[in-house]
Short mmCIF file of C-alpha atoms in Angstrom, two decimals:
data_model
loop_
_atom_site.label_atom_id
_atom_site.label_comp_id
_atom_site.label_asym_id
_atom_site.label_seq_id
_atom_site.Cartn_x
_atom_site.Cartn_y
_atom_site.Cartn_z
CA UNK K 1 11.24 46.38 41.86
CA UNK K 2 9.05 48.63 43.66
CA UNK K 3 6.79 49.22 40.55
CA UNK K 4 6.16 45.26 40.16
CA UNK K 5 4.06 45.77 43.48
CA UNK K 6 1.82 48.59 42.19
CA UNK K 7 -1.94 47.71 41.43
CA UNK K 8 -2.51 46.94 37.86
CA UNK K 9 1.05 46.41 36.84
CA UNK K 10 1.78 43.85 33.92
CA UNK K 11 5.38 42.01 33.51
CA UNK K 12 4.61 42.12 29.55
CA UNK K 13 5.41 44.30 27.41
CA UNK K 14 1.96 45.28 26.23
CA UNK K 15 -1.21 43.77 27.33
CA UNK K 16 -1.78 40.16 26.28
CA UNK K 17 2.03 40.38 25.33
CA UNK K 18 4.99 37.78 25.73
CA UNK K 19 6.97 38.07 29.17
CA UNK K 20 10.41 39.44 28.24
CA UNK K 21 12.49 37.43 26.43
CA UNK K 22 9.58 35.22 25.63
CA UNK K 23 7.43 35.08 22.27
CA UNK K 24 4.21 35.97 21.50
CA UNK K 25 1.34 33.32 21.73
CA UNK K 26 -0.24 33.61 18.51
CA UNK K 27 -4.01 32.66 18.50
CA UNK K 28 -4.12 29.10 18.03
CA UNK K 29 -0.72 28.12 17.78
CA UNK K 30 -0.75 25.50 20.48
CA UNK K 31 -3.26 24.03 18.70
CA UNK K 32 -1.04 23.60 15.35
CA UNK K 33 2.15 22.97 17.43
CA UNK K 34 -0.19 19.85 18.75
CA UNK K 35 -0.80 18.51 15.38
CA UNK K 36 2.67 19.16 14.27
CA UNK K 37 3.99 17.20 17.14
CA UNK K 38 1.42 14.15 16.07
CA UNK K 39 2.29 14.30 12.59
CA UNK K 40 5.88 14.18 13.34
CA UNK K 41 5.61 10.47 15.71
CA UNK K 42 6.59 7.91 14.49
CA UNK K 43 3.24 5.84 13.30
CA UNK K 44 2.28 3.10 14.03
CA UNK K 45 4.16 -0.13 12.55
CA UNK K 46 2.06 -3.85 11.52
CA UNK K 47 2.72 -6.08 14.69
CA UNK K 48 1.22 -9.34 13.71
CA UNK K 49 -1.12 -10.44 10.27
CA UNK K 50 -4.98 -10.24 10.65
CA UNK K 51 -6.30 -11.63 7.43
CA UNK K 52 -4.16 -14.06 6.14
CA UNK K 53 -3.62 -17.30 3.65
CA UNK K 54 -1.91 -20.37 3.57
CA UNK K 55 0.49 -22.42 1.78
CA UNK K 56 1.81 -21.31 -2.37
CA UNK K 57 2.50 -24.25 -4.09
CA UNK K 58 4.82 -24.08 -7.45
CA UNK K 59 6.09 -26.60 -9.90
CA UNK K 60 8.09 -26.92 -12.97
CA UNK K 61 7.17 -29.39 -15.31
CA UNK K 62 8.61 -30.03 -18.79
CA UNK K 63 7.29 -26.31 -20.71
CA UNK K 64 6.44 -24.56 -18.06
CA UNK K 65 5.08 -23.94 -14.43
CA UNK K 66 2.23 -25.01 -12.69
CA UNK K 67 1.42 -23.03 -9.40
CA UNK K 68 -2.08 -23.39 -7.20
CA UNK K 69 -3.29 -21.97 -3.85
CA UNK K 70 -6.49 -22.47 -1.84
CA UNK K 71 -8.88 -19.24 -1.61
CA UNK K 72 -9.30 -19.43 2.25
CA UNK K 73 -8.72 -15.68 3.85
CA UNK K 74 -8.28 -16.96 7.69
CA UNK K 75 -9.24 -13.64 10.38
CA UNK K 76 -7.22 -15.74 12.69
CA UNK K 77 -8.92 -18.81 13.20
CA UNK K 78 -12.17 -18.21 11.42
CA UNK K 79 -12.58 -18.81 8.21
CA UNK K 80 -13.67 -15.89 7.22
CA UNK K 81 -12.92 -15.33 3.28
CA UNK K 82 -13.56 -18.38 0.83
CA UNK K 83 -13.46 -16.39 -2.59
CA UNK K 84 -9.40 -15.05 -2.10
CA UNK K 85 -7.13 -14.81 -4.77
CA UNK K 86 -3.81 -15.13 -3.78
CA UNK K 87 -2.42 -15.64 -7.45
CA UNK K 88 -2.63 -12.61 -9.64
CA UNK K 89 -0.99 -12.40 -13.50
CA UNK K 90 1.84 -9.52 -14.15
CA UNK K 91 2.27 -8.71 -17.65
CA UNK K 92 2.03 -11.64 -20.05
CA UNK K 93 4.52 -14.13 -18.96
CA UNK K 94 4.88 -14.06 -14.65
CA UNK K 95 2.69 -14.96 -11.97
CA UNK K 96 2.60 -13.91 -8.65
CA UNK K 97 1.74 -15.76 -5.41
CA UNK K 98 1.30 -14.81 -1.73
CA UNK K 99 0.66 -16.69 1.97
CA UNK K 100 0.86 -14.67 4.90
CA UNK K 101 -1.19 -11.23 5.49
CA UNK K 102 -3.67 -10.77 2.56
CA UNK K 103 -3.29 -6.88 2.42
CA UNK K 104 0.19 -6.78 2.30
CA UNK K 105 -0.24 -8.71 -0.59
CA UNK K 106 -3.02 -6.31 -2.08
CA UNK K 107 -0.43 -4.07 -1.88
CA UNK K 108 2.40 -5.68 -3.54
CA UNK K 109 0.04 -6.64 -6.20
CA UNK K 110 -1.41 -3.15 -6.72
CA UNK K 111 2.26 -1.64 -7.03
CA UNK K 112 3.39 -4.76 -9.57
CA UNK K 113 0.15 -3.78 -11.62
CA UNK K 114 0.95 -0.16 -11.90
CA UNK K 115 4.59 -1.17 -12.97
CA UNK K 116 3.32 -3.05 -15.30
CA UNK K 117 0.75 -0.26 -17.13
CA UNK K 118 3.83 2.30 -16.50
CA UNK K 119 6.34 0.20 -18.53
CA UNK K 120 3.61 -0.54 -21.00
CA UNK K 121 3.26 3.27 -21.61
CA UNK K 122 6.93 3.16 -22.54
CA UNK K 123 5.95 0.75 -25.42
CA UNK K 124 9.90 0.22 -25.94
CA UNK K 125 8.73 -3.23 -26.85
CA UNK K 126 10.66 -5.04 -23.54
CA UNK K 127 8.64 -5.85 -20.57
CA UNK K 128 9.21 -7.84 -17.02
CA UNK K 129 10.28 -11.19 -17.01
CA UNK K 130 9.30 -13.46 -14.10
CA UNK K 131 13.50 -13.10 -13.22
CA UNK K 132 13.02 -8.96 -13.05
CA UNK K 133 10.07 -9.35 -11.11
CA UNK K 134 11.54 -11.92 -8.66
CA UNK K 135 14.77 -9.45 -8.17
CA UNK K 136 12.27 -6.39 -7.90
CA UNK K 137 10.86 -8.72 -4.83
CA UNK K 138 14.07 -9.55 -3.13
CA UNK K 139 15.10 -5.14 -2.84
CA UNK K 140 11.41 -4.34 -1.79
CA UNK K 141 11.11 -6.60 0.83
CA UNK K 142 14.81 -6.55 2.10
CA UNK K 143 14.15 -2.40 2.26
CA UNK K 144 10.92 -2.97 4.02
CA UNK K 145 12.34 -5.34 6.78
CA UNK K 146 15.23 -2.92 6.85
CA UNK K 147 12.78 -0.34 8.18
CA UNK K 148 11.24 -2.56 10.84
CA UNK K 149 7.91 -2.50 8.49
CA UNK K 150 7.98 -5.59 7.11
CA UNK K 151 5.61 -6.83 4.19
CA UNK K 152 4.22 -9.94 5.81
CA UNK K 153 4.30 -12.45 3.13
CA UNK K 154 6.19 -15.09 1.36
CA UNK K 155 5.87 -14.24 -2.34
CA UNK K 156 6.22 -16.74 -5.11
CA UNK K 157 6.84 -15.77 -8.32
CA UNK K 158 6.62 -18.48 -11.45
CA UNK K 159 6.94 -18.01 -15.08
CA UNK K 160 8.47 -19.01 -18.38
CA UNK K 161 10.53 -16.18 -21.20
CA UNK K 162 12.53 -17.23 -23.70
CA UNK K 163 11.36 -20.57 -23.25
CA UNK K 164 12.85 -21.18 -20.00
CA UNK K 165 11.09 -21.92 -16.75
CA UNK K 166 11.38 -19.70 -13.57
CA UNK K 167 10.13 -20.45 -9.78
CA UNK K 168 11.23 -18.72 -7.26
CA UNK K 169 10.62 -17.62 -3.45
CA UNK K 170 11.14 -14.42 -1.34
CA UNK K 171 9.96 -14.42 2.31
CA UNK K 172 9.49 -11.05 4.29
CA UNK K 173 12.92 -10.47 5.44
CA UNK K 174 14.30 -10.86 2.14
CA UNK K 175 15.54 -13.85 1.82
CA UNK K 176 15.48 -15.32 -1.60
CA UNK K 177 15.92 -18.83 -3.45
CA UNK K 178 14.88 -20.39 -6.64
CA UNK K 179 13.90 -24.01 -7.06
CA UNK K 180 12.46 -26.53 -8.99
CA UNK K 181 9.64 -27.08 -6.32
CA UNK K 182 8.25 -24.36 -4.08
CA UNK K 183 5.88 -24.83 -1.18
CA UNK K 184 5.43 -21.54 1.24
CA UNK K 185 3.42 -22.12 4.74
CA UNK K 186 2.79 -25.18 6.52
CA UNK K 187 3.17 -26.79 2.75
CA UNK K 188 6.17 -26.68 3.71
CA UNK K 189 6.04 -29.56 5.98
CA UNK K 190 3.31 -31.31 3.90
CA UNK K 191 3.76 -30.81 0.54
CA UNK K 192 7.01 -30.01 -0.24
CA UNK K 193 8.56 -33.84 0.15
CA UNK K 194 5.60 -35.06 -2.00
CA UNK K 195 6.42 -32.14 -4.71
CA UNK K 196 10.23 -32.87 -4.33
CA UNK K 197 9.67 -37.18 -4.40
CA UNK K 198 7.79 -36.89 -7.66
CA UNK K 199 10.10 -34.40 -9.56
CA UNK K 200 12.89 -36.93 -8.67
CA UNK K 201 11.28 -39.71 -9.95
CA UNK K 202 10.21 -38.17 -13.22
CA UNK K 203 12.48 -34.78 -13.63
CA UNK K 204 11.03 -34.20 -16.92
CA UNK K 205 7.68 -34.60 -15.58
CA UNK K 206 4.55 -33.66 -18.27
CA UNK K 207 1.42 -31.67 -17.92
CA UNK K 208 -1.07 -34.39 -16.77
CA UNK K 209 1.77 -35.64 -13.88
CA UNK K 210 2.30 -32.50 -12.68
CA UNK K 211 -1.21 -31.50 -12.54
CA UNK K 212 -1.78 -35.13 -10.67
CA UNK K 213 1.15 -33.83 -7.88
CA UNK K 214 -0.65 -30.42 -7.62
CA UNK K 215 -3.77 -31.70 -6.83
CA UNK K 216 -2.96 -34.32 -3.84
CA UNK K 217 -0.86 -31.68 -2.41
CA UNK K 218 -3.84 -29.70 -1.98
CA UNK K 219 -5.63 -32.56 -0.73
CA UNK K 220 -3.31 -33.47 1.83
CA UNK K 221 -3.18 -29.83 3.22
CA UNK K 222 -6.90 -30.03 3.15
CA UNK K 223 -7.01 -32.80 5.34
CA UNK K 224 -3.84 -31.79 7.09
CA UNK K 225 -3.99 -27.59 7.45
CA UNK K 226 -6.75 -26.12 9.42
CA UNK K 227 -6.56 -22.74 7.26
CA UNK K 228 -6.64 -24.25 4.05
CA UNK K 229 -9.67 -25.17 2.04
CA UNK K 230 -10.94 -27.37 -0.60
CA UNK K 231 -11.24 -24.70 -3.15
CA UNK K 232 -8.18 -23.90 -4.67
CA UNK K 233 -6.73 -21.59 -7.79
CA UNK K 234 -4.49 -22.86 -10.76
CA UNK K 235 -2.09 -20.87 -13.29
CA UNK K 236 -0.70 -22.65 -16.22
CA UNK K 237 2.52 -21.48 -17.86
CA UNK K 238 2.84 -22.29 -21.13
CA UNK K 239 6.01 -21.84 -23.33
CA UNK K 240 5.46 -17.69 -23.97
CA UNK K 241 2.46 -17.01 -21.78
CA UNK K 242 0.15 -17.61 -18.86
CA UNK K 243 -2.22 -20.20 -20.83
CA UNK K 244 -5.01 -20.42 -18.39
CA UNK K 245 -6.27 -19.86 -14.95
CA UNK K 246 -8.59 -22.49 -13.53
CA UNK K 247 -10.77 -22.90 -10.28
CA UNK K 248 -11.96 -25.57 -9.09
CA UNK K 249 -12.81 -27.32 -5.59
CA UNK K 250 -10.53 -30.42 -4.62
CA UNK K 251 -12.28 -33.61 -4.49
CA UNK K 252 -12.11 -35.02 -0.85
CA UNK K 253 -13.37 -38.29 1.13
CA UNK K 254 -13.77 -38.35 4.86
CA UNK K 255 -15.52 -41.66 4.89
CA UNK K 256 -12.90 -44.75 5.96
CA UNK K 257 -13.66 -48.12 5.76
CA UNK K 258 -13.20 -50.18 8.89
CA UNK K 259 -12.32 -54.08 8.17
CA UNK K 260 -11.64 -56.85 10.51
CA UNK K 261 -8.01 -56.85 9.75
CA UNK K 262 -7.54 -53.46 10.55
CA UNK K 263 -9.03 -53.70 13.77
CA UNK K 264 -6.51 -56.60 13.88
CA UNK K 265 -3.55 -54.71 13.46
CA UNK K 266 -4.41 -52.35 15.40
CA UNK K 267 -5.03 -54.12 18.80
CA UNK K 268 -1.61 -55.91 17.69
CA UNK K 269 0.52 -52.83 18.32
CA UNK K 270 1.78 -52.50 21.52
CA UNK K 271 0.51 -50.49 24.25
CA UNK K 272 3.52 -48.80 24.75
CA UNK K 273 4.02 -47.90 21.15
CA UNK K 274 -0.04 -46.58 20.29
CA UNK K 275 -0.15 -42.91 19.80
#
């Protein structure tokens, strides 16, 4: 003890050393022990969508589906985007659709594409059928949820094999269904009972009728959904293959004629009951 108070006199071992029973501070190390220590938190997780699209709308008709979506990519509230695809071909006979974030569904679509050139390079002469695709959906985005990293999206998937039609949903916690009539987003609320009152009208509807449906749907969500738009994208599925993809804008009319009688029948309601 009385050597610890002599002038000059070090606890370590050597100069510059470790204190006994410590280890020796490498040059640097905290440095790398820093990093390490970032590398190993836990990143950063999506909270909330940024860029994002509306409603999917699917329909079967008699040979095949017909699915559509507007190109509006909404930051928020602005609309921001007008050229978006949010329907993208896999392999020969399935289409994909998204709403929700748009780069979650850049993602799912860059992953289905490099399935689809990986099972080409196969060439065992099978490929993905809009059914394997769909299930392929429902694990991937049950997994993600199940990690608290959601994909934020409701994915549609359409398409026809063996000469049987195919529509079917799958929302970002996994939960899957297949219908007749598919509407994702505020379609939902809008489009979806037109979709549903036509197919039950005509159940084997045909081409032109179904094309008719499509098109006021997207008309009504124009008028309706303040993060649609009036350009919107078609796939046609034919008996054995996506026939064709179409854009077009949606013819709209703001103007509304004003008569006497309707000024009538409106100053007949009552007060009480005017909204």
């Amino acid at each position: 003890m009385a050597a610890m108070n002599v002038p000059g006199f070090q606890d370590q071992l050597w100069g510059n050393g470790p204190s006994p029973g410590a280890v020796y501070n490498f040059p640097g190390i905290q440095m790398v022990l820093k990093l390490l220590s970032k590398f190993h938190q836990q990143r950063e997780l999506c909270k909330y969508p940024t860029t994002t699209g509306t409603s999917v709308l699917g329909i079967k008709f008699d040979g095949g589906v017909l699915m559509a979506a507007d190109t509006l990519g909404s930051y928020g509230s602005l609309a921001r985007f007008r050229e978006v695809s949010r329907l993208t071909a896999v392999g020969n006979n399935t289409v994909v659709g998204g709403s929700g974030d748009y780069a979650d569904f850049q993602y799912l679509k860059s992953v289905l594409e490099q399935k689809v050139i990986d099972d080409a390079c196969l060439n065992d002469g099978h490929g993905y059928t809009p059914k394997s695709i769909y299930s392929w959906l429902t694990r991937v985005m049950y997994y993600r949820r199940t990690r608290f990293d959601p994909l934020w999206n409701q994915v549609v998937v359409g398409g026809v094999h063996n000469g049987e039609s195919f529509l079917g949903c799958v929302d970002k916690i996994g939960i899957a269904f297949e219908a007749p009539t598919i509407s994702t987003g505020f379609g939902a609320y809008l489009a979806q009972p037109i979709l549903r009152d036509a197919l039950e009208k005509n159940p084997s509807m045909p081409l032109d009728q179904a094309r008719q449906v499509i098109t006021r749907c997207l008309q009504v969500l124009f008028y309706r959904d303040a993060r649609s738009l009036n350009k919107s994208k078609k796939h046609l599925h034919g008996v054995s293959r996506v026939i064709s993809r179409v854009m077009k804008n949606v013819l709209v009319k703001w103007n509304r004629q004003v008569t006497q009688q309707t000024l009538e029948t409106e100053d007949s309601v009552p007060a009480g009951q005017q909204c």
